[in-house]
PDB file of C-alpha atoms in Angstrom:
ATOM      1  CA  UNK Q1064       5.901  -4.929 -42.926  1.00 61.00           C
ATOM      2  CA  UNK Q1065       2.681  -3.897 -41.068  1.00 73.00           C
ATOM      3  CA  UNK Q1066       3.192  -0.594 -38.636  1.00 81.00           C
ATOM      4  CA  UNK Q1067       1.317  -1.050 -35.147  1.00 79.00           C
ATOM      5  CA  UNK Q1068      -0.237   1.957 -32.933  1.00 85.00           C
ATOM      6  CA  UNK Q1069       0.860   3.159 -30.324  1.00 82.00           C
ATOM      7  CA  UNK Q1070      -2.172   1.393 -28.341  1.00 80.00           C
ATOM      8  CA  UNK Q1071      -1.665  -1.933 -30.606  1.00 76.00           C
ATOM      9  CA  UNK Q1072       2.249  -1.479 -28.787  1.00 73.00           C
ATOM     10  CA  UNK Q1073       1.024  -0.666 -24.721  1.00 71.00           C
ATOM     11  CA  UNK Q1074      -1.559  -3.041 -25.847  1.00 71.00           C
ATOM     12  CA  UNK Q1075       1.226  -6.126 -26.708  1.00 70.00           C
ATOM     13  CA  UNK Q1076       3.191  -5.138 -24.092  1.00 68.00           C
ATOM     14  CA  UNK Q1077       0.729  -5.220 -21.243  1.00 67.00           C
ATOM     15  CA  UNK Q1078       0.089  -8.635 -22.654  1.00 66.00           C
ATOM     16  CA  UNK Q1079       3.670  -9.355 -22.110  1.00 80.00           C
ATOM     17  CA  UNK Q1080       3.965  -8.299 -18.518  1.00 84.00           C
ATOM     18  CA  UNK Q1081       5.438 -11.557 -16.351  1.00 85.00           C
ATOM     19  CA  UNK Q1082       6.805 -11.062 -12.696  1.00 85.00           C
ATOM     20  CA  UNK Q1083       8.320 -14.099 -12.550  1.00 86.00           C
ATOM     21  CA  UNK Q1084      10.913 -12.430 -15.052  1.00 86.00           C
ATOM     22  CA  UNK Q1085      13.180 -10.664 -13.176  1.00 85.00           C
ATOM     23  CA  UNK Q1086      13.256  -7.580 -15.662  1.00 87.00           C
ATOM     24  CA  UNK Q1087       9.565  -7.065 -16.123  1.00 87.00           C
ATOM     25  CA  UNK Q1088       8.703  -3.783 -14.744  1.00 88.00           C
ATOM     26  CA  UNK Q1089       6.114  -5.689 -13.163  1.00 88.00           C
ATOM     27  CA  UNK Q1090       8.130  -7.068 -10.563  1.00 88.00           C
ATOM     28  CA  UNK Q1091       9.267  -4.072  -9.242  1.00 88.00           C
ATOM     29  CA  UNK Q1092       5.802  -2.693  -9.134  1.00 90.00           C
ATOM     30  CA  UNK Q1093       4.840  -6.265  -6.908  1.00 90.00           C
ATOM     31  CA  UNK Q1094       7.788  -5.799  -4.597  1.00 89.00           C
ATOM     32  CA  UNK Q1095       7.314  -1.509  -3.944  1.00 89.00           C
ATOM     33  CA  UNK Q1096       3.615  -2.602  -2.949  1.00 90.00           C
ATOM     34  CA  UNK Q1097       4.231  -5.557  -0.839  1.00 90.00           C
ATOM     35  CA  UNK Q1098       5.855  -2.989   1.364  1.00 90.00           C
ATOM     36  CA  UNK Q1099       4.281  -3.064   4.904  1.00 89.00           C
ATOM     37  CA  UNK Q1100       4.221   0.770   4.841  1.00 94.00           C
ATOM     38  CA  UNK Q1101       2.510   0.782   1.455  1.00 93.00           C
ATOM     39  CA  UNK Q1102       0.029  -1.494   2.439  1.00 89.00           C
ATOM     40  CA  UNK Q1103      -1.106   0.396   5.804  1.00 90.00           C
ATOM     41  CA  UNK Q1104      -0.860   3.712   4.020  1.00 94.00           C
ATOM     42  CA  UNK Q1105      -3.033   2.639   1.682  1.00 93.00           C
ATOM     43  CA  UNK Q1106      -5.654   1.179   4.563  1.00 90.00           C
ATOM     44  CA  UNK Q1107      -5.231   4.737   6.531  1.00 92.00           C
ATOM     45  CA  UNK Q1108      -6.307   6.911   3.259  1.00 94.00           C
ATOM     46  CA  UNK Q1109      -8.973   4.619   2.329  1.00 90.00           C
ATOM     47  CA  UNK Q1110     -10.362   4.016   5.392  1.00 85.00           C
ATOM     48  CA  UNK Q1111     -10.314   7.513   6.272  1.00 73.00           C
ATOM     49  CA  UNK Q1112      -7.692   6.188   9.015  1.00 64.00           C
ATOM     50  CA  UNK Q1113      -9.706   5.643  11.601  1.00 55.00           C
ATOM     51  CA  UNK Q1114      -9.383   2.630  14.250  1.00 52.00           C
ATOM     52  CA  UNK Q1115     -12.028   0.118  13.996  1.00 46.00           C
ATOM     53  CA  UNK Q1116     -13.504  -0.430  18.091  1.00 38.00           C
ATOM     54  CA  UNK Q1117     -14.111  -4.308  16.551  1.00 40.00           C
ATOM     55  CA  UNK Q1118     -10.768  -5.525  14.262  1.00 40.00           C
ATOM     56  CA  UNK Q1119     -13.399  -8.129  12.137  1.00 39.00           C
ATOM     57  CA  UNK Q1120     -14.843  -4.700  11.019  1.00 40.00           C
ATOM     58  CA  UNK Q1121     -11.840  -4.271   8.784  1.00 42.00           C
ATOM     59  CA  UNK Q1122     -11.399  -0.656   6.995  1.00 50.00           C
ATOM     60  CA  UNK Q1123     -14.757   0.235   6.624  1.00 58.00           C
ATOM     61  CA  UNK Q1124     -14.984   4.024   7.006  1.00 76.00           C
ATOM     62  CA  UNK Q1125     -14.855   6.326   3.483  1.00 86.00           C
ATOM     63  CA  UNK Q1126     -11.879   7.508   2.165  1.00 91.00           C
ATOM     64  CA  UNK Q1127     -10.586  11.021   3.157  1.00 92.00           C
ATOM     65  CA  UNK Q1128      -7.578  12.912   2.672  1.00 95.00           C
ATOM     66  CA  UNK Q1129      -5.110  12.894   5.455  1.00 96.00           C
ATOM     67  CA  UNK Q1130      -2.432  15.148   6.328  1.00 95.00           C
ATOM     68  CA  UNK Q1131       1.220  13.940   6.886  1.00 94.00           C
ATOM     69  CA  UNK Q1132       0.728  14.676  10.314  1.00 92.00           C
ATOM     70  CA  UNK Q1133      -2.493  12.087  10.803  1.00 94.00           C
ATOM     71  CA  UNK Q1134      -0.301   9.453   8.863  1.00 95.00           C
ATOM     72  CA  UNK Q1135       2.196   9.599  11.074  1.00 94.00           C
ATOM     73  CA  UNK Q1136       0.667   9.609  14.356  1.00 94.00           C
ATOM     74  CA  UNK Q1137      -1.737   6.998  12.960  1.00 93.00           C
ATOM     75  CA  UNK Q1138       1.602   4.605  11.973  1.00 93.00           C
ATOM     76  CA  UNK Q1139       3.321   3.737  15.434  1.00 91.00           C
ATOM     77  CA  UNK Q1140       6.735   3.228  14.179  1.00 94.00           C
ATOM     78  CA  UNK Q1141       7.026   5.068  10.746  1.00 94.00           C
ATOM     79  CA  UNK Q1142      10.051   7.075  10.323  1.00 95.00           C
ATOM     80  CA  UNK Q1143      10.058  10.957   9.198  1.00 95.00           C
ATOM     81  CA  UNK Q1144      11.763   9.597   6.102  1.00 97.00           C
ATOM     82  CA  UNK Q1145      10.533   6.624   5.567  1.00 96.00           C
ATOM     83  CA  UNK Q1146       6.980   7.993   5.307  1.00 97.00           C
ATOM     84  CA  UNK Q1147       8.308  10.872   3.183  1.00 96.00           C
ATOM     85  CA  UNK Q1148       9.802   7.962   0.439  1.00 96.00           C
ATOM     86  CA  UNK Q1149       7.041   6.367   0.938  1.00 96.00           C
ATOM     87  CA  UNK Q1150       4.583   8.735   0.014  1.00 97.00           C
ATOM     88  CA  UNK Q1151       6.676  10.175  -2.928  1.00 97.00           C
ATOM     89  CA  UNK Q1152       7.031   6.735  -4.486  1.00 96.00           C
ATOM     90  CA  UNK Q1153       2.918   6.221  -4.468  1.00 96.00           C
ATOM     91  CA  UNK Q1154       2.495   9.296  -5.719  1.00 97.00           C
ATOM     92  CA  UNK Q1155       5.002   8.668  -8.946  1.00 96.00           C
ATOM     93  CA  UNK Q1156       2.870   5.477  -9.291  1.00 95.00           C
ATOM     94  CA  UNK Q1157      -0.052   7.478  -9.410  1.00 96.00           C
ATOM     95  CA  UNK Q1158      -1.302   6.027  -6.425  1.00 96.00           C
ATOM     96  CA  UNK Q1159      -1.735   8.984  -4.131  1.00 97.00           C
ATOM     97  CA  UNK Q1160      -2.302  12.354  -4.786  1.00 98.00           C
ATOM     98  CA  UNK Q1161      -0.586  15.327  -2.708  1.00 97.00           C
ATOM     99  CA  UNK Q1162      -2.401  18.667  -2.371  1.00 96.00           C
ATOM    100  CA  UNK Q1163      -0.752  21.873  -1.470  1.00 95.00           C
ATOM    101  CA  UNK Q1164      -2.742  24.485  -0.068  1.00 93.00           C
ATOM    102  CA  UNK Q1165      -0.917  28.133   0.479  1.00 93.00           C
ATOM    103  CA  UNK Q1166      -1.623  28.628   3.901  1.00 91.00           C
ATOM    104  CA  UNK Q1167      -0.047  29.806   7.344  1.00 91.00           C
ATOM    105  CA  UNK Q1168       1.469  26.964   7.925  1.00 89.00           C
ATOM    106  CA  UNK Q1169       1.408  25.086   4.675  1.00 89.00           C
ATOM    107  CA  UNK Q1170      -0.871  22.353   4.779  1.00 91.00           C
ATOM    108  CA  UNK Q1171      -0.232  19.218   2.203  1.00 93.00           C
ATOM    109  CA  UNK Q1172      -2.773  16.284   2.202  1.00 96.00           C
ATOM    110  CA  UNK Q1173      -2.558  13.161   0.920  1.00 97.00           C
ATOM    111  CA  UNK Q1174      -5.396  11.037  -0.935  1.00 97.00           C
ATOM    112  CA  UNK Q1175      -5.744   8.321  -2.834  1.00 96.00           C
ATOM    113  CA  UNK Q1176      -6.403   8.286  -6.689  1.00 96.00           C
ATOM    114  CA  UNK Q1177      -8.993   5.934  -8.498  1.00 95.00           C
ATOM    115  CA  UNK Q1178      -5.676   3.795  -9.075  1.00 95.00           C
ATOM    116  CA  UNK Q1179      -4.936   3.947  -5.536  1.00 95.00           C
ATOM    117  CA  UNK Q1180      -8.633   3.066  -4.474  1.00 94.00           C
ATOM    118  CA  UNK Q1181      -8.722   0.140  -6.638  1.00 93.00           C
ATOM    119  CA  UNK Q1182      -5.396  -1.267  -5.042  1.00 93.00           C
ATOM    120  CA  UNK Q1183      -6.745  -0.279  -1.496  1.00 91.00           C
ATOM    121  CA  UNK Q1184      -9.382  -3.072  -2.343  1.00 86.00           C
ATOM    122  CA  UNK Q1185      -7.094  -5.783  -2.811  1.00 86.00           C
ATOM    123  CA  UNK Q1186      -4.972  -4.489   0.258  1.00 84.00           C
ATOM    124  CA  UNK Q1187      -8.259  -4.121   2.567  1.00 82.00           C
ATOM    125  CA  UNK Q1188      -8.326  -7.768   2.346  1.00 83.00           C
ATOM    126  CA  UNK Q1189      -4.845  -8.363   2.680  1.00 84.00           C
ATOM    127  CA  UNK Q1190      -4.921  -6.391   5.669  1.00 82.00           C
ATOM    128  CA  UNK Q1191      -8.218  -8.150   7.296  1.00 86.00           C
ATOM    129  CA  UNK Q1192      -6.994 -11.404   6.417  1.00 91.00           C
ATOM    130  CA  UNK Q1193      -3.244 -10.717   8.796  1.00 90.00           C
ATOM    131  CA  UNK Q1194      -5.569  -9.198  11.441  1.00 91.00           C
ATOM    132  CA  UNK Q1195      -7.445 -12.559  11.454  1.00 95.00           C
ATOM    133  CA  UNK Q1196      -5.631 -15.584  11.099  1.00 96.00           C
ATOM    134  CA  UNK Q1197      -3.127 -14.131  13.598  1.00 95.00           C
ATOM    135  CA  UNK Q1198      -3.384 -16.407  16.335  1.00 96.00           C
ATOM    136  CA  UNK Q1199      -3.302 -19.258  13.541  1.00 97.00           C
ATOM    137  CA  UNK Q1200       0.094 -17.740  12.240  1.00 96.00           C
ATOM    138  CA  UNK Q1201       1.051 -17.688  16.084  1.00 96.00           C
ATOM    139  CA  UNK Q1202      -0.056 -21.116  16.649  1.00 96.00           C
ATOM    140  CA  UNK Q1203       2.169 -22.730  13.829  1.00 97.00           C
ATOM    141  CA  UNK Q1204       5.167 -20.527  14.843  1.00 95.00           C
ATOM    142  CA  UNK Q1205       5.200 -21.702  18.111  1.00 95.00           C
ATOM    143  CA  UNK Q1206       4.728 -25.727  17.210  1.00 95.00           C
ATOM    144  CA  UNK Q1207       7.870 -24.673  14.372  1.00 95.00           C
ATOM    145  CA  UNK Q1208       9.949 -23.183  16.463  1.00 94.00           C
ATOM    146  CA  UNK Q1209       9.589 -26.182  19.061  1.00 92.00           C
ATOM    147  CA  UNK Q1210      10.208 -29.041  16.530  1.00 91.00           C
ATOM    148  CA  UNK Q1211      12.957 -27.195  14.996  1.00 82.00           C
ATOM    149  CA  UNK Q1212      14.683 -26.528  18.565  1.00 85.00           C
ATOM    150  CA  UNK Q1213      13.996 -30.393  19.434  1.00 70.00           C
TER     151      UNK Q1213
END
């Protein structure tokens, strides 16, 4: 019988990674970042969180650490806790960073890790694309909603 590494055995396993099984650790990767506060945490850090004056910009600025405070003011409607989970969870993932610095108050900032930066990508566009096609999405709502009612 032939003994495998342990690469040759993350390497066989990546290769077996299938979201559409509903064990693969996969899936619960895909559904913890299709989270809406994922996804604009992610724009905030890497576009160093600050409005675009033009929304076809998109997040263009560099990526910065924040503090918890700029998240959440930046965030209309987050929760206390629900940015706290939030934030934990992406930083088990190895998505996010979180820096303590021993000061009067404590200060803790969040940033992104190469991980997180190469998600942030894929979410820029994500992001870009929703700010975009909105009045499409509106559009075909509204015809929808009228046939469905008639």
């Amino acid at each position: 019988m032939a003994t495998t590494t342990a690469a040759q055995q993350r390497a066989q396993a990546k290769a077996q990674y299938d979201a559409f099984i509903a064990v693969c650790p996969s899936r619960k990767l895909l559904d913890r970042i299709s989270n809406k506060w994922v996804t604009l945490i992610l724009a905030a850090l890497g576009s160093g969180g600050s409005p675009q004056p033009q929304p076809e910009a998109g997040c263009t600025g560099e990526p910065r650490p924040m503090r918890y405070s700029e998240l959440s003011r930046l965030l209309a409607g987050v929760s206390q806790k629900m940015l706290t989970q939030t934030l934990r969870s992406l930083e088990r993932d190895g998505l996010v960073t979180r820096t303590v610095k021993p000061t009067v108050p404590v200060t803790v900032t969040y940033e992104l890790t190469d991980l997180g930066l190469s998600l942030h990508q894929m979410m820029r566009g994500l992001k870009s694309w929703a700010e975009t096609h909105m009045d499409e999405v509106l559009a075909h709502r509204e015809t929808y909603d009228e046939r469905d009612a008639g």
